[in-house]
Short mmCIF file of C-alpha atoms in Angstrom, two decimals:
data_model
loop_
_atom_site.label_atom_id
_atom_site.label_comp_id
_atom_site.label_asym_id
_atom_site.label_seq_id
_atom_site.Cartn_x
_atom_site.Cartn_y
_atom_site.Cartn_z
CA MET K 1 -59.77 -39.83 -150.63
CA PRO K 2 -56.62 -37.94 -149.64
CA PRO K 3 -56.21 -37.02 -145.98
CA ALA K 4 -57.47 -33.58 -145.02
CA PRO K 5 -54.71 -30.98 -144.66
CA PRO K 6 -53.98 -29.96 -141.07
CA LEU K 7 -55.90 -26.97 -139.78
CA PRO K 8 -53.97 -23.72 -139.66
CA PRO K 9 -53.40 -22.49 -136.10
CA VAL K 10 -55.80 -19.90 -134.77
CA THR K 11 -54.17 -16.48 -134.54
CA VAL K 12 -55.03 -14.23 -131.61
CA VAL K 13 -54.15 -10.56 -132.10
CA LEU K 14 -53.82 -8.62 -128.86
CA ASP K 15 -54.67 -4.99 -129.50
CA ARG K 16 -53.35 -3.85 -126.12
CA HIS K 17 -54.26 -0.18 -126.52
CA ASP K 18 -57.59 -0.58 -128.33
CA ASP K 19 -56.08 1.10 -131.39
CA ALA K 20 -58.58 2.03 -134.10
CA LEU K 21 -55.91 1.18 -136.69
CA HIS K 22 -56.42 -2.55 -136.01
CA THR K 23 -60.17 -2.27 -136.57
CA HIS K 24 -59.81 -0.16 -139.72
CA THR K 25 -57.18 -2.49 -141.16
CA ALA K 26 -59.21 -5.61 -140.44
CA LEU K 27 -62.35 -4.06 -141.92
CA ALA K 28 -60.39 -2.93 -144.99
CA ALA K 29 -59.24 -6.53 -145.49
CA HIS K 30 -62.89 -7.67 -145.83
CA HIS K 31 -63.21 -8.74 -149.47
CA PRO K 32 -65.40 -11.82 -150.05
CA PRO K 33 -64.36 -12.29 -153.74
CA SER K 34 -60.77 -12.70 -152.47
CA GLY K 35 -61.86 -15.14 -149.77
CA ARG K 36 -61.45 -12.73 -146.84
CA ILE K 37 -64.27 -12.07 -144.38
CA THR K 38 -64.09 -9.70 -141.43
CA LEU K 39 -66.80 -10.34 -138.87
CA HIS K 40 -67.75 -7.45 -136.60
CA PRO K 41 -70.19 -9.09 -134.16
CA GLY K 42 -73.17 -7.00 -133.21
CA PRO K 43 -73.06 -5.63 -129.67
CA GLY K 44 -75.57 -6.58 -127.03
CA THR K 45 -76.03 -10.25 -127.86
CA THR K 46 -74.44 -13.40 -126.54
CA SER K 47 -76.42 -15.92 -128.57
CA GLU K 48 -74.66 -18.35 -130.86
CA THR K 49 -77.39 -17.92 -133.49
CA GLY K 50 -76.89 -14.14 -133.40
CA LEU K 51 -73.20 -14.64 -134.20
CA ALA K 52 -74.12 -16.96 -137.08
CA HIS K 53 -76.53 -14.30 -138.40
CA ASP K 54 -73.74 -11.71 -138.19
CA LEU K 55 -71.49 -14.08 -140.14
CA LEU K 56 -74.13 -14.65 -142.83
CA ALA K 57 -74.56 -10.87 -143.17
CA ALA K 58 -70.75 -10.47 -143.50
CA LEU K 59 -70.86 -13.08 -146.27
CA GLY K 60 -73.49 -10.96 -148.04
CA LYS K 61 -76.19 -13.59 -147.48
CA PRO K 62 -79.58 -13.15 -145.82
CA PRO K 63 -79.17 -13.72 -142.09
CA LEU K 64 -82.74 -14.88 -141.53
CA LEU K 65 -83.43 -18.17 -143.27
CA PRO K 66 -86.88 -18.86 -144.72
CA GLY K 67 -88.80 -21.95 -143.64
CA ARG K 68 -90.09 -23.63 -140.53
CA PHE K 69 -87.63 -24.97 -138.01
CA PRO K 70 -88.34 -27.10 -134.93
CA ALA K 71 -88.40 -25.21 -131.64
CA GLY K 72 -87.04 -22.07 -133.30
CA ARG K 73 -83.76 -23.79 -134.20
CA GLN K 74 -82.51 -22.24 -137.42
CA PRO K 75 -79.63 -23.99 -139.20
CA ALA K 76 -77.71 -20.71 -139.39
CA TRP K 77 -74.31 -22.24 -138.59
CA GLU K 78 -74.83 -24.93 -141.22
CA ALA K 79 -75.77 -22.25 -143.76
CA ALA K 80 -72.69 -20.19 -142.86
CA ALA K 81 -70.41 -23.24 -143.24
CA ALA K 82 -71.98 -24.10 -146.58
CA TRP K 83 -71.62 -20.55 -147.90
CA MET K 84 -68.03 -20.27 -146.66
CA THR K 85 -67.14 -23.48 -148.46
CA ALA K 86 -69.00 -22.57 -151.65
CA LEU K 87 -67.66 -19.03 -152.07
CA PRO K 88 -64.75 -20.15 -151.08
CA VAL K 89 -63.69 -18.23 -148.00
CA THR K 90 -60.14 -18.90 -146.78
CA ARG K 91 -59.79 -16.29 -144.01
CA LEU K 92 -62.08 -15.17 -141.22
CA THR K 93 -61.10 -12.30 -138.93
CA VAL K 94 -63.33 -11.78 -135.89
CA LEU K 95 -63.27 -8.40 -134.16
CA ARG K 96 -64.29 -7.94 -130.51
CA ALA K 97 -63.16 -11.50 -129.74
CA HIS K 98 -62.55 -10.48 -126.12
CA ARG K 99 -66.36 -10.25 -125.76
CA LEU K 100 -67.09 -13.73 -127.11
CA THR K 101 -68.49 -16.31 -124.72
CA ALA K 102 -66.86 -19.72 -124.50
CA ARG K 103 -69.77 -21.25 -126.47
CA ARG K 104 -69.49 -18.69 -129.28
CA THR K 105 -65.74 -19.20 -129.51
CA MET K 106 -66.25 -22.97 -129.59
CA ARG K 107 -68.68 -22.48 -132.51
CA LEU K 108 -65.99 -20.55 -134.40
CA LEU K 109 -63.48 -23.35 -133.78
CA GLN K 110 -66.03 -25.89 -135.04
CA LEU K 111 -66.58 -23.74 -138.12
CA GLN K 112 -62.82 -23.69 -138.69
CA ALA K 113 -62.68 -27.49 -138.37
CA ILE K 114 -65.45 -27.90 -140.96
CA THR K 115 -64.21 -25.34 -143.47
CA GLY K 116 -60.43 -25.26 -142.92
CA ILE K 117 -60.32 -21.45 -142.78
CA HIS K 118 -57.56 -19.34 -141.27
CA LEU K 119 -59.19 -17.92 -138.13
CA THR K 120 -57.92 -14.68 -136.60
CA LEU K 121 -59.41 -13.38 -133.34
CA VAL K 122 -58.81 -9.73 -132.43
CA CYS K 123 -58.89 -8.95 -128.69
CA ARG K 124 -58.78 -5.41 -127.40
CA ARG K 125 -57.05 -6.43 -124.21
CA PRO K 126 -53.44 -6.75 -123.02
CA HIS K 127 -54.00 -10.48 -122.33
CA LEU K 128 -56.41 -13.27 -123.25
CA PRO K 129 -59.79 -13.14 -121.48
CA ALA K 130 -60.54 -16.19 -119.32
CA ALA K 131 -63.33 -17.57 -121.58
CA LEU K 132 -61.17 -17.31 -124.69
CA HIS K 133 -58.15 -18.80 -122.93
CA GLN K 134 -60.23 -21.74 -121.70
CA VAL K 135 -61.54 -22.62 -125.18
CA LEU K 136 -58.21 -22.09 -126.95
CA ARG K 137 -56.57 -24.71 -124.72
CA THR K 138 -58.22 -27.26 -127.03
CA ALA K 139 -56.78 -25.68 -130.20
CA ASP K 140 -53.45 -24.93 -131.78
CA TYR K 141 -53.03 -21.15 -131.57
CA SER K 142 -50.50 -18.34 -131.58
CA VAL K 143 -50.65 -14.87 -130.03
CA THR K 144 -49.26 -11.69 -131.51
CA ALA K 145 -49.33 -8.04 -130.52
CA ASP K 146 -47.31 -6.85 -133.56
CA PHE K 147 -49.39 -4.72 -135.94
CA GLU K 148 -47.53 -5.71 -139.13
CA GLU K 149 -47.90 -9.39 -138.33
CA ALA K 150 -51.59 -8.83 -137.58
CA ARG K 151 -52.01 -7.07 -140.95
CA ARG K 152 -50.53 -10.13 -142.70
CA HIS K 153 -53.10 -12.30 -140.95
CA TYR K 154 -55.97 -9.99 -141.91
CA HIS K 155 -54.98 -9.94 -145.59
CA GLY K 156 -53.27 -13.30 -145.97
CA THR K 157 -50.42 -13.92 -148.34
CA PRO K 158 -50.98 -12.72 -151.89
CA ILE K 159 -51.02 -15.22 -154.73
CA ALA K 160 -47.58 -15.26 -156.33
CA GLU K 161 -48.81 -14.91 -159.91
CA PRO K 162 -52.11 -15.37 -161.74
CA PRO K 163 -52.49 -18.33 -164.12
CA PRO K 164 -51.50 -17.65 -167.75
CA ALA K 165 -54.26 -16.06 -169.85
CA GLY K 166 -54.68 -19.06 -172.19
CA GLU K 167 -55.05 -21.67 -169.46
CA PRO K 168 -58.17 -22.24 -167.40
CA PRO K 169 -57.63 -22.14 -163.65
CA GLY K 170 -56.90 -25.49 -162.03
CA PRO K 171 -59.65 -27.44 -160.29
CA ALA K 172 -60.59 -26.25 -156.85
CA SER K 173 -59.63 -28.69 -154.13
CA ARG K 174 -62.32 -27.39 -151.79
CA TRP K 175 -65.35 -29.64 -151.72
CA LEU K 176 -68.02 -29.93 -149.11
CA THR K 177 -66.68 -32.39 -146.61
CA LEU K 178 -68.71 -35.10 -145.00
CA PRO K 179 -68.93 -33.28 -141.68
CA ALA K 180 -70.39 -30.26 -143.54
CA LEU K 181 -72.87 -32.42 -145.43
CA ASP K 182 -73.79 -34.22 -142.23
CA ARG K 183 -75.04 -30.98 -140.78
CA LEU K 184 -77.25 -29.99 -143.72
CA VAL K 185 -80.65 -31.21 -142.65
CA SER K 186 -83.94 -30.59 -144.39
CA TYR K 187 -86.42 -29.46 -141.79
CA ASP K 188 -89.21 -29.04 -144.34
CA SER K 189 -89.24 -32.68 -145.44
CA PRO K 190 -91.43 -35.28 -143.69
CA PRO K 191 -89.85 -37.36 -140.94
CA PRO K 192 -88.31 -40.65 -142.12
CA LEU K 193 -90.41 -43.80 -141.93
CA ARG K 194 -89.55 -46.09 -139.05
#
C-alpha cells in the first residue's frame, strides 16, 4: 500500500471587516458534484454532534440517522466522513469558524486527517480567536486576509482539461482508509461473543 499523501495545510481566512462578500463567495463555491462543500454552522449550538448534523445537511444527506444508538451517541461524524469520502469531497470551507469551540475545531481536524480534504476556516475577526489558535498549534496552517487568495481556497484550482471523450476517466485513488473503516461501527448488531 503506497504511503498516504501529506495533508494539505489548513487555511484560515481572516475576514477582518466582516465583509458579506466573503460569505457570499464561500456559499457560491458550494457545489457537491465538484467536490466543494461550504458549511455554515447553525447558530446557538456548541455541540459536536450538531456540527456533524450541519455537515451532513451541507452534503445533502439526512442529518438524523435512523436506528438505535447507545446513550444517545449517533455516529454522525463517522457518517459525514464516509459520505465525504464516497462523494468524493476534496474541499471543505467552514464559515463562522471564530465561533467554533476547541472541541469542534479538533473534530474538523480529525475529519481532515481521515478524509484528506482541503480545510478552510473563515473567521470574522482581525486575529485568531484563542480557542482556534490553541487547536491550530497542533496542525500545519496558513493565515490569509487577502480576498482573492481566499476565493482560490473556496473554489480550489480548476482541472486543467477534461479527459478525452473516447477514454474512460482514470481510477479514483480515494478509497476508504483504515481509520475511516475503524470508526464505522454497527450499533444494531448483537454484541460480540466473549
